[in-house]
Short mmCIF file of C-alpha atoms and ligand atoms in Angstrom, two decimals:
data_model
loop_
_atom_site.label_atom_id
_atom_site.label_comp_id
_atom_site.label_asym_id
_atom_site.label_seq_id
_atom_site.Cartn_x
_atom_site.Cartn_y
_atom_site.Cartn_z
CA MET A 1 11.99 20.88 -8.81
CA LYS A 2 8.84 23.00 -9.00
CA SER A 3 5.39 21.91 -10.21
CA GLN A 4 5.81 22.83 -13.87
CA GLU A 5 8.96 20.79 -14.20
CA TRP A 6 7.24 17.71 -12.72
CA ILE A 7 4.33 18.22 -15.10
CA ASN A 8 6.69 18.41 -18.07
CA LYS A 9 8.57 15.30 -16.99
CA THR A 10 5.32 13.39 -16.50
CA GLU A 11 4.08 14.32 -19.96
CA ASP A 12 7.46 13.31 -21.41
CA TYR A 13 7.30 9.80 -19.98
CA VAL A 14 3.74 8.83 -18.97
CA LEU A 15 1.22 7.77 -21.59
CA HIS A 16 -1.30 10.55 -22.03
CA THR A 17 -4.58 8.90 -21.03
CA TYR A 18 -5.66 11.59 -18.56
CA ASN A 19 -6.20 15.32 -19.03
CA ARG A 20 -4.81 16.17 -15.61
CA PHE A 21 -5.34 19.36 -13.63
CA PRO A 22 -2.02 21.27 -13.62
CA VAL A 23 -1.26 20.55 -9.97
CA VAL A 24 1.40 18.26 -8.48
CA PHE A 25 0.37 17.01 -5.05
CA GLU A 26 3.21 16.29 -2.70
CA ARG A 27 1.72 15.50 0.71
CA GLY A 28 -1.49 15.44 2.71
CA SER A 29 -2.63 15.93 6.26
CA GLY A 30 -6.18 15.47 7.57
CA CYS A 31 -8.44 16.66 4.75
CA ARG A 32 -5.76 18.95 3.28
CA LEU A 33 -3.40 18.47 0.38
CA TYR A 34 -0.24 20.45 -0.40
CA ASP A 35 1.25 20.90 -3.84
CA ALA A 36 4.90 20.99 -4.85
CA ASP A 37 4.87 24.80 -4.60
CA GLY A 38 3.56 24.66 -1.02
CA LYS A 39 -0.04 25.73 -1.76
CA GLU A 40 -2.72 24.26 0.54
CA TYR A 41 -5.98 22.72 -0.73
CA LEU A 42 -9.10 21.45 1.02
CA ASP A 43 -9.87 18.04 -0.46
CA PHE A 44 -13.43 17.14 -1.41
CA SER A 45 -12.42 14.43 -3.87
CA ALA A 46 -10.50 11.96 -1.65
CA GLY A 47 -8.58 10.54 -4.63
CA ILE A 48 -11.98 9.70 -6.21
CA ALA A 49 -13.68 8.36 -3.09
CA VAL A 50 -10.61 6.44 -1.92
CA ASN A 51 -9.02 8.33 0.97
CA ALA A 52 -11.87 7.83 3.43
CA LEU A 53 -9.61 8.44 6.43
CA GLY A 54 -8.10 11.57 4.91
CA TYR A 55 -4.32 11.83 4.98
CA GLY A 56 -1.84 10.78 7.64
CA ASN A 57 -4.23 8.91 9.96
CA GLU A 58 -1.81 7.74 12.65
CA LYS A 59 -3.35 4.36 13.32
CA TYR A 60 -3.58 3.54 9.62
CA THR A 61 -0.03 4.59 8.73
CA ALA A 62 1.39 2.81 11.81
CA ALA A 63 -0.36 -0.41 10.75
CA LEU A 64 1.12 -0.14 7.24
CA LYS A 65 4.61 0.56 8.57
CA ASP A 66 4.40 -2.39 10.97
CA GLN A 67 3.33 -4.69 8.17
CA ILE A 68 6.13 -3.49 5.89
CA ASP A 69 8.60 -4.40 8.61
CA GLN A 70 7.07 -7.87 8.97
CA LEU A 71 6.05 -9.11 5.51
CA THR A 72 4.65 -7.33 2.46
CA HIS A 73 3.97 -10.25 0.15
CA ILE A 74 3.55 -13.97 0.29
CA SER A 75 1.76 -15.96 -2.37
CA ASN A 76 -1.78 -17.25 -2.22
CA LEU A 77 -0.27 -20.74 -2.00
CA PHE A 78 0.08 -19.99 1.74
CA TYR A 79 -2.03 -18.50 4.50
CA ASN A 80 -1.36 -15.10 6.05
CA GLU A 81 -2.83 -13.47 9.15
CA PRO A 82 -3.93 -10.07 7.73
CA LEU A 83 -5.87 -11.88 4.95
CA ALA A 84 -7.95 -13.76 7.51
CA GLU A 85 -8.55 -10.60 9.55
CA ALA A 86 -9.45 -8.39 6.59
CA ALA A 87 -11.84 -11.00 5.19
CA GLU A 88 -13.55 -11.40 8.56
CA LYS A 89 -14.12 -7.63 8.78
CA LEU A 90 -15.50 -7.40 5.25
CA VAL A 91 -17.75 -10.43 5.58
CA LYS A 92 -19.14 -9.29 8.93
CA ALA A 93 -19.79 -5.71 7.76
CA SER A 94 -21.61 -6.97 4.67
CA GLY A 95 -23.42 -9.95 6.18
CA LEU A 96 -22.31 -11.94 3.15
CA SER A 97 -20.30 -15.15 3.32
CA LYS A 98 -16.88 -15.27 1.62
CA ALA A 99 -14.49 -12.65 0.24
CA PHE A 100 -11.90 -12.74 -2.53
CA PHE A 101 -9.37 -9.88 -2.60
CA THR A 102 -8.28 -8.28 -5.87
CA ASN A 103 -5.88 -5.50 -6.85
CA SER A 104 -8.48 -3.00 -8.07
CA GLY A 105 -12.17 -2.36 -8.48
CA THR A 106 -12.08 -3.47 -12.08
CA GLU A 107 -10.68 -6.85 -11.11
CA ALA A 108 -13.36 -7.21 -8.44
CA ILE A 109 -15.94 -6.78 -11.22
CA GLU A 110 -14.17 -9.39 -13.35
CA GLY A 111 -14.25 -11.82 -10.45
CA ALA A 112 -17.91 -11.10 -9.72
CA ILE A 113 -18.87 -11.77 -13.35
CA LYS A 114 -16.89 -15.00 -13.36
CA ALA A 115 -18.52 -16.14 -10.10
CA ALA A 116 -22.00 -15.44 -11.55
CA ARG A 117 -21.16 -17.27 -14.78
CA LYS A 118 -19.75 -20.22 -12.86
CA TYR A 119 -22.86 -20.39 -10.67
CA ALA A 120 -25.11 -20.56 -13.75
CA TRP A 121 -22.80 -23.12 -15.36
CA THR A 122 -22.77 -25.27 -12.23
CA LYS A 123 -26.56 -25.18 -11.95
CA ASN A 124 -27.52 -25.45 -15.61
CA GLY A 125 -24.46 -26.91 -17.30
CA SER A 126 -22.83 -25.37 -20.37
CA SER A 127 -25.78 -26.51 -22.49
CA GLY A 128 -28.08 -24.31 -20.37
CA GLY A 129 -26.51 -21.28 -22.07
CA ARG A 130 -27.19 -18.96 -19.14
CA SER A 131 -24.40 -16.49 -19.64
CA ASP A 132 -26.01 -13.14 -20.54
CA LEU A 133 -25.60 -10.05 -18.40
CA ILE A 134 -27.91 -7.10 -17.87
CA ALA A 135 -26.20 -3.85 -16.92
CA MET A 136 -27.44 -0.26 -16.60
CA GLU A 137 -27.08 2.75 -18.84
CA HIS A 138 -24.69 5.34 -17.37
CA SER A 139 -23.08 2.71 -15.15
CA PHE A 140 -19.34 2.50 -14.64
CA HIS A 141 -17.62 -0.73 -13.68
CA GLY A 142 -14.06 -0.37 -15.00
CA ARG A 143 -11.85 -0.48 -18.06
CA SER A 144 -10.73 -4.06 -18.53
CA LEU A 145 -12.54 -5.94 -21.28
CA GLY A 146 -15.07 -7.68 -19.00
CA ALA A 147 -15.76 -4.66 -16.80
CA LEU A 148 -15.92 -2.42 -19.85
CA SER A 149 -18.48 -4.75 -21.42
CA VAL A 150 -20.93 -3.92 -18.61
CA THR A 151 -20.08 -0.20 -18.47
CA GLY A 152 -22.99 1.87 -19.70
CA THR A 153 -21.15 4.53 -21.70
CA LYS A 154 -21.06 3.62 -25.38
CA SER A 155 -18.15 5.91 -26.23
CA TYR A 156 -15.97 4.09 -23.68
CA ARG A 157 -16.86 0.71 -25.21
CA ASP A 158 -16.97 1.36 -28.95
CA PRO A 159 -13.23 1.52 -29.76
CA PHE A 160 -12.67 -1.83 -28.05
CA GLU A 161 -15.44 -3.91 -29.61
CA PRO A 162 -16.01 -6.79 -29.84
CA LEU A 163 -16.41 -7.07 -26.08
CA VAL A 164 -18.05 -9.80 -23.99
CA PRO A 165 -21.11 -10.96 -25.96
CA GLY A 166 -24.58 -11.14 -24.44
CA VAL A 167 -24.54 -7.87 -22.48
CA LYS A 168 -27.68 -5.74 -22.64
CA PHE A 169 -28.28 -2.32 -21.09
CA ALA A 170 -31.43 -1.39 -19.22
CA LYS A 171 -32.42 2.11 -18.15
CA PHE A 172 -31.47 2.78 -14.54
CA ASN A 173 -34.55 3.20 -12.32
CA ASP A 174 -36.85 1.96 -15.11
CA ILE A 175 -38.00 -1.49 -14.07
CA ASP A 176 -39.91 -2.16 -17.30
CA SER A 177 -36.70 -1.76 -19.27
CA VAL A 178 -35.14 -4.45 -17.06
CA LYS A 179 -38.12 -6.78 -17.41
CA GLU A 180 -37.98 -6.46 -21.21
CA LEU A 181 -34.40 -7.76 -21.23
CA VAL A 182 -34.74 -10.69 -18.83
CA ASP A 183 -34.97 -14.06 -20.54
CA GLU A 184 -33.90 -17.68 -20.00
CA LYS A 185 -30.31 -16.76 -20.96
CA THR A 186 -29.92 -14.10 -18.25
CA CYS A 187 -27.16 -15.03 -15.83
CA ALA A 188 -26.74 -11.84 -13.79
CA ILE A 189 -27.87 -8.25 -13.33
CA ILE A 190 -25.16 -5.79 -12.32
CA LEU A 191 -25.73 -2.28 -10.97
CA GLU A 192 -24.54 0.42 -8.58
CA ALA A 193 -26.98 1.42 -5.82
CA VAL A 194 -25.72 4.95 -6.38
CA GLN A 195 -24.23 5.52 -9.80
CA GLY A 196 -20.95 7.41 -9.37
CA GLU A 197 -19.15 8.19 -12.62
CA GLY A 198 -22.52 8.33 -14.38
CA GLY A 199 -23.47 11.47 -12.45
CA ILE A 200 -24.23 10.64 -8.77
CA ILE A 201 -27.62 9.03 -9.41
CA PRO A 202 -29.17 7.11 -6.50
CA ALA A 203 -31.34 4.10 -7.26
CA GLU A 204 -35.00 4.34 -6.36
CA GLU A 205 -35.92 1.93 -3.61
CA ALA A 206 -38.86 0.42 -5.50
CA PHE A 207 -36.58 -0.20 -8.49
CA LEU A 208 -33.95 -2.04 -6.44
CA ARG A 209 -36.57 -4.11 -4.63
CA GLU A 210 -38.15 -5.15 -7.89
CA VAL A 211 -34.78 -6.04 -9.42
CA ARG A 212 -34.12 -8.23 -6.38
CA ARG A 213 -37.54 -9.88 -6.79
CA ILE A 214 -36.91 -10.59 -10.50
CA CYS A 215 -33.52 -12.12 -9.64
CA ASP A 216 -35.06 -14.33 -6.95
CA GLU A 217 -37.88 -15.45 -9.20
CA ASN A 218 -35.55 -16.42 -12.04
CA ASP A 219 -32.44 -17.52 -10.12
CA ILE A 220 -30.50 -14.63 -11.61
CA VAL A 221 -27.41 -13.42 -9.71
CA LEU A 222 -27.65 -9.84 -8.45
CA ILE A 223 -24.25 -8.12 -8.43
CA MET A 224 -24.06 -4.78 -6.67
CA ASP A 225 -21.01 -2.65 -7.36
CA GLU A 226 -20.14 -0.86 -4.10
CA ILE A 227 -16.73 0.25 -5.31
CA GLN A 228 -17.59 3.95 -5.12
CA CYS A 229 -20.77 4.10 -3.03
CA GLY A 230 -19.67 1.54 -0.43
CA MET A 231 -17.55 1.64 2.73
CA GLY A 232 -19.52 4.18 4.73
CA ARG A 233 -19.97 6.84 2.07
CA THR A 234 -23.76 6.79 2.20
CA GLY A 235 -23.94 6.61 6.00
CA PHE A 236 -24.21 2.83 5.83
CA TRP A 237 -21.38 0.34 5.52
CA PHE A 238 -22.73 -0.43 2.06
CA ALA A 239 -25.30 1.54 0.10
CA TRP A 240 -27.54 -1.48 -0.45
CA GLN A 241 -28.02 -1.67 3.33
CA LYS A 242 -29.82 1.67 3.17
CA TYR A 243 -32.29 0.14 0.72
CA GLY A 244 -32.58 -3.19 2.53
CA VAL A 245 -31.87 -4.97 -0.76
CA LYS A 246 -29.09 -7.52 -0.43
CA PRO A 247 -26.98 -8.60 -3.41
CA ASP A 248 -25.75 -12.12 -4.12
CA ILE A 249 -22.34 -10.67 -4.94
CA MET A 250 -20.96 -7.32 -3.85
CA THR A 251 -17.84 -5.65 -5.17
CA ALA A 252 -15.76 -3.21 -3.11
CA ALA A 253 -12.53 -1.26 -3.66
CA LYS A 254 -11.50 2.43 -3.36
CA ALA A 255 -12.04 3.25 0.37
CA LEU A 256 -11.60 -0.42 1.28
CA GLY A 257 -7.81 0.05 1.39
CA GLY A 258 -7.77 3.73 2.32
CA GLY A 259 -5.26 4.44 -0.47
CA VAL A 260 -3.58 1.07 -0.91
CA PRO A 261 -4.66 -0.65 -4.14
CA VAL A 262 -7.10 -3.36 -3.14
CA GLY A 263 -10.55 -4.51 -4.16
CA ALA A 264 -12.74 -7.45 -3.30
CA PHE A 265 -15.78 -9.37 -4.37
CA VAL A 266 -17.88 -10.89 -1.63
CA LEU A 267 -20.32 -13.75 -2.19
CA ASN A 268 -23.37 -14.87 -0.28
CA GLU A 269 -23.47 -18.44 1.00
CA LYS A 270 -25.35 -19.77 -2.04
CA LEU A 271 -22.76 -18.41 -4.47
CA ALA A 272 -19.85 -19.34 -2.20
CA GLN A 273 -21.07 -22.94 -2.19
CA SER A 274 -21.66 -23.32 -5.90
CA SER A 275 -19.43 -21.07 -7.98
CA LEU A 276 -15.65 -20.63 -7.91
CA VAL A 277 -13.47 -23.53 -6.76
CA PRO A 278 -9.68 -24.04 -6.78
CA GLY A 279 -8.38 -23.57 -10.30
CA ASP A 280 -11.21 -21.21 -11.36
CA HIS A 281 -9.75 -17.88 -10.31
CA GLY A 282 -6.57 -16.39 -8.89
CA THR A 283 -4.19 -13.46 -8.62
CA THR A 284 -0.58 -13.11 -7.50
CA TYR A 285 -0.95 -10.03 -5.32
CA GLY A 286 -4.62 -10.20 -4.32
CA GLY A 287 -5.02 -10.54 -0.56
CA ASN A 288 -1.34 -10.15 0.25
CA PRO A 289 -0.40 -9.23 3.84
CA PHE A 290 0.40 -5.60 3.05
CA VAL A 291 -2.93 -4.68 1.42
CA CYS A 292 -4.90 -6.75 3.92
CA ALA A 293 -3.19 -4.99 6.83
CA ALA A 294 -4.44 -1.77 5.22
CA VAL A 295 -7.99 -3.15 4.92
CA LYS A 296 -7.94 -4.27 8.55
CA ALA A 297 -6.65 -0.86 9.68
CA VAL A 298 -9.36 0.92 7.66
CA PHE A 299 -12.05 -1.17 9.37
CA ASP A 300 -10.46 -0.59 12.79
CA VAL A 301 -10.45 3.20 12.33
CA PHE A 302 -14.03 3.14 10.97
CA GLU A 303 -15.16 1.25 14.05
CA GLU A 304 -13.19 3.23 16.63
CA GLU A 305 -14.20 6.62 15.21
CA ASP A 306 -17.72 5.51 14.23
CA LEU A 307 -17.19 6.96 10.78
CA VAL A 308 -20.40 5.48 9.42
CA GLY A 309 -22.34 7.29 12.16
CA HIS A 310 -20.36 10.47 11.51
CA VAL A 311 -21.31 10.40 7.82
CA LYS A 312 -24.97 9.78 8.60
CA GLU A 313 -25.07 12.75 10.95
CA THR A 314 -22.84 15.23 9.13
CA ALA A 315 -24.21 14.54 5.66
CA LEU A 316 -27.43 16.35 6.57
CA TYR A 317 -25.37 19.49 7.10
CA LEU A 318 -23.55 19.00 3.80
CA GLU A 319 -26.87 18.55 1.98
CA GLN A 320 -28.31 21.69 3.57
CA LYS A 321 -25.28 23.78 2.59
CA LEU A 322 -25.27 22.45 -0.96
CA ASP A 323 -29.01 23.14 -1.27
CA GLU A 324 -28.27 26.75 -0.28
CA LEU A 325 -25.80 26.98 -3.16
CA VAL A 326 -28.39 25.52 -5.53
CA SER A 327 -30.89 28.20 -4.56
CA GLU A 328 -28.25 30.91 -5.00
CA TYR A 329 -26.90 30.11 -8.48
CA VAL A 330 -29.29 29.88 -11.44
CA PHE A 331 -26.98 27.58 -13.36
CA LEU A 332 -27.19 24.95 -10.60
CA SER A 333 -30.32 22.99 -11.45
CA GLY A 334 -30.21 20.61 -8.49
CA ARG A 335 -28.40 18.46 -5.99
CA ARG A 336 -28.54 14.70 -5.76
CA GLY A 337 -26.80 11.98 -3.82
CA ILE A 338 -26.71 10.22 -0.49
CA GLY A 339 -24.42 10.90 2.46
CA PHE A 340 -20.95 12.03 1.44
CA MET A 341 -21.57 11.16 -2.19
CA GLN A 342 -23.14 14.32 -3.59
CA GLY A 343 -23.48 15.90 -7.00
CA LEU A 344 -24.36 19.43 -8.07
CA VAL A 345 -26.06 19.42 -11.45
CA PHE A 346 -24.93 22.22 -13.76
CA ASP A 347 -27.04 23.71 -16.52
CA GLY A 348 -25.60 26.12 -19.07
CA VAL A 349 -22.20 26.28 -17.37
CA LYS A 350 -19.60 23.54 -17.45
CA ALA A 351 -19.06 21.69 -14.16
CA SER A 352 -15.45 21.20 -15.27
CA ASP A 353 -14.98 25.00 -15.38
CA ALA A 354 -16.22 25.12 -11.79
CA ALA A 355 -13.77 22.38 -10.78
CA SER A 356 -10.88 24.32 -12.34
CA ALA A 357 -11.99 27.56 -10.69
CA ALA A 358 -12.31 25.77 -7.34
CA LEU A 359 -8.77 24.47 -7.63
CA LYS A 360 -7.53 28.06 -7.95
CA GLU A 361 -9.43 28.83 -4.72
CA GLY A 362 -7.66 25.92 -2.99
CA LEU A 363 -10.51 23.40 -3.19
CA VAL A 364 -10.27 20.00 -4.86
CA VAL A 365 -13.54 18.84 -6.42
CA ILE A 366 -14.06 16.65 -9.46
CA THR A 367 -16.78 16.10 -12.04
CA ALA A 368 -19.04 13.19 -12.98
CA GLY A 369 -21.11 12.42 -16.06
CA GLY A 370 -24.09 14.58 -17.02
CA ASN A 371 -22.35 17.90 -16.22
CA VAL A 372 -22.20 17.19 -12.50
CA LEU A 373 -19.76 18.52 -9.91
CA ARG A 374 -18.99 15.57 -7.66
CA LEU A 375 -18.31 15.94 -3.93
CA VAL A 376 -16.86 12.80 -2.37
CA PRO A 377 -14.77 14.10 0.56
CA PRO A 378 -12.79 12.03 3.04
CA LEU A 379 -15.34 10.59 5.47
CA VAL A 380 -13.62 12.35 8.38
CA ILE A 381 -14.63 15.78 7.02
CA ARG A 382 -16.01 18.13 9.71
CA LYS A 383 -18.77 20.75 9.65
CA ASP A 384 -16.32 23.67 9.76
CA GLU A 385 -14.57 22.17 6.72
CA ILE A 386 -17.93 21.92 4.95
CA ASP A 387 -18.39 25.65 5.64
CA GLU A 388 -14.93 26.32 4.25
CA MET A 389 -15.71 24.24 1.17
CA CYS A 390 -18.89 26.23 0.54
CA ALA A 391 -17.06 29.55 0.86
CA LYS A 392 -14.38 28.44 -1.61
CA LEU A 393 -16.93 26.90 -3.97
CA SER A 394 -19.04 30.07 -3.89
CA LYS A 395 -16.04 32.08 -5.02
CA ALA A 396 -15.41 29.57 -7.80
CA LEU A 397 -19.06 29.71 -8.85
CA GLU A 398 -18.88 33.51 -9.05
CA THR A 399 -16.11 33.04 -11.62
CA CYS A 400 -18.40 30.67 -13.51
CA CYS A 401 -21.13 33.33 -13.58
CA LYS A 402 -18.69 35.51 -15.48
CA ILE A 403 -17.70 32.68 -17.86
CA GLY A 404 -21.34 31.66 -18.30
N1 LIG B 501 -16.93 0.43 -10.27
C1 LIG B 501 -17.21 1.67 -9.87
C2 LIG B 501 -18.58 1.98 -9.37
C3 LIG B 501 -16.23 2.67 -9.94
O1 LIG B 501 -16.54 3.91 -9.56
C4 LIG B 501 -14.94 2.35 -10.41
C5 LIG B 501 -13.91 3.36 -10.53
O2 LIG B 501 -14.16 4.54 -10.54
C6 LIG B 501 -14.69 1.02 -10.79
C7 LIG B 501 -15.70 0.10 -10.71
C8 LIG B 501 -13.32 0.62 -11.26
O3 LIG B 501 -12.46 0.58 -10.17
P1 LIG B 501 -10.87 0.70 -10.36
O4 LIG B 501 -10.62 2.05 -10.96
O5 LIG B 501 -10.31 0.54 -8.98
O6 LIG B 501 -10.44 -0.40 -11.25
#
């Protein structure tokens, strides 16, 4: 069956909640993808910042196959070895205290909110009424009702109101707007150190430090969402480590499982000691041996190949090449981002047109909010592949000149 037939069948049977690019991917190798018609693509999207190891990493796939042969699922009523190993890796990389594994990023956010609420409840009692949340404009935390409640795009939220009450939105990187919202009912502040879906917007260091100070002063829980910007993408295990601002709760997902659906929220010692206890939270699949074997394998490959160091070093080259494109095309008004999480800001031309044109050139790139072309390649991407990306993107941008 060729691509068009798969597309037709998908549209016949799958609920239409995505406007998909008309490409059917069949297999991957390294940083390359191949469609059902055999066309090759260079991938600078990594399944939206998921496939950190690229495709077909031998160590990773061998670990998954081994685990399938042994045991894929056992309930959380029992212990399993990969769970202990994955949690140890995540806790040690983050310097936090205890991890809870979920099935997605969204569920990690749900768990983080519940842990923050439970902490406030434990400390102040239900009569204390400390349950409000401060989130950021342009943030993205997921689509379930809790995660959506703290997502900073009104059009995503509106059709599903009423959502969780007591959520207020501050302006990202505007500390006064945060201070204005903090009161005795504030339970937690949630933010991304580098906003992803919102348009690849890094936090300013002074802003993050001041948010941390406000949280400390008022015993407010700081939740940092590392689902997109975490796991090496910024040249640090977690983006907050670049800023030296440590959260009370961190969420992770996407690259954490290298393509297997898994997320996590990780608590510091204070929260671990006085928030969720047996009976408060649970999940059937979360932390099962299969996904945890994937998490462990991801960490092993990161460590053996020093992927965090590779990103730190190679990202400078990526930034330089992207800056060259910005100086070449008038409709590119700037570049922003950290490490392998980069955005080209479009002005007067649609970034989505550039993404479509790039696809025709055999390059997979995606967009983000604010008319931004988002580049979140596998973390194993090499300099010669960055050159190839720029050549393909240049061709695509020439097409945009004509459209524009
Ligand atoms: N938080 C951030 C920062 C994200 O980028 C995403 C997804 O894009 C989510 C949360 C939701 O994660 P998931 O799609 O795995 O539920």
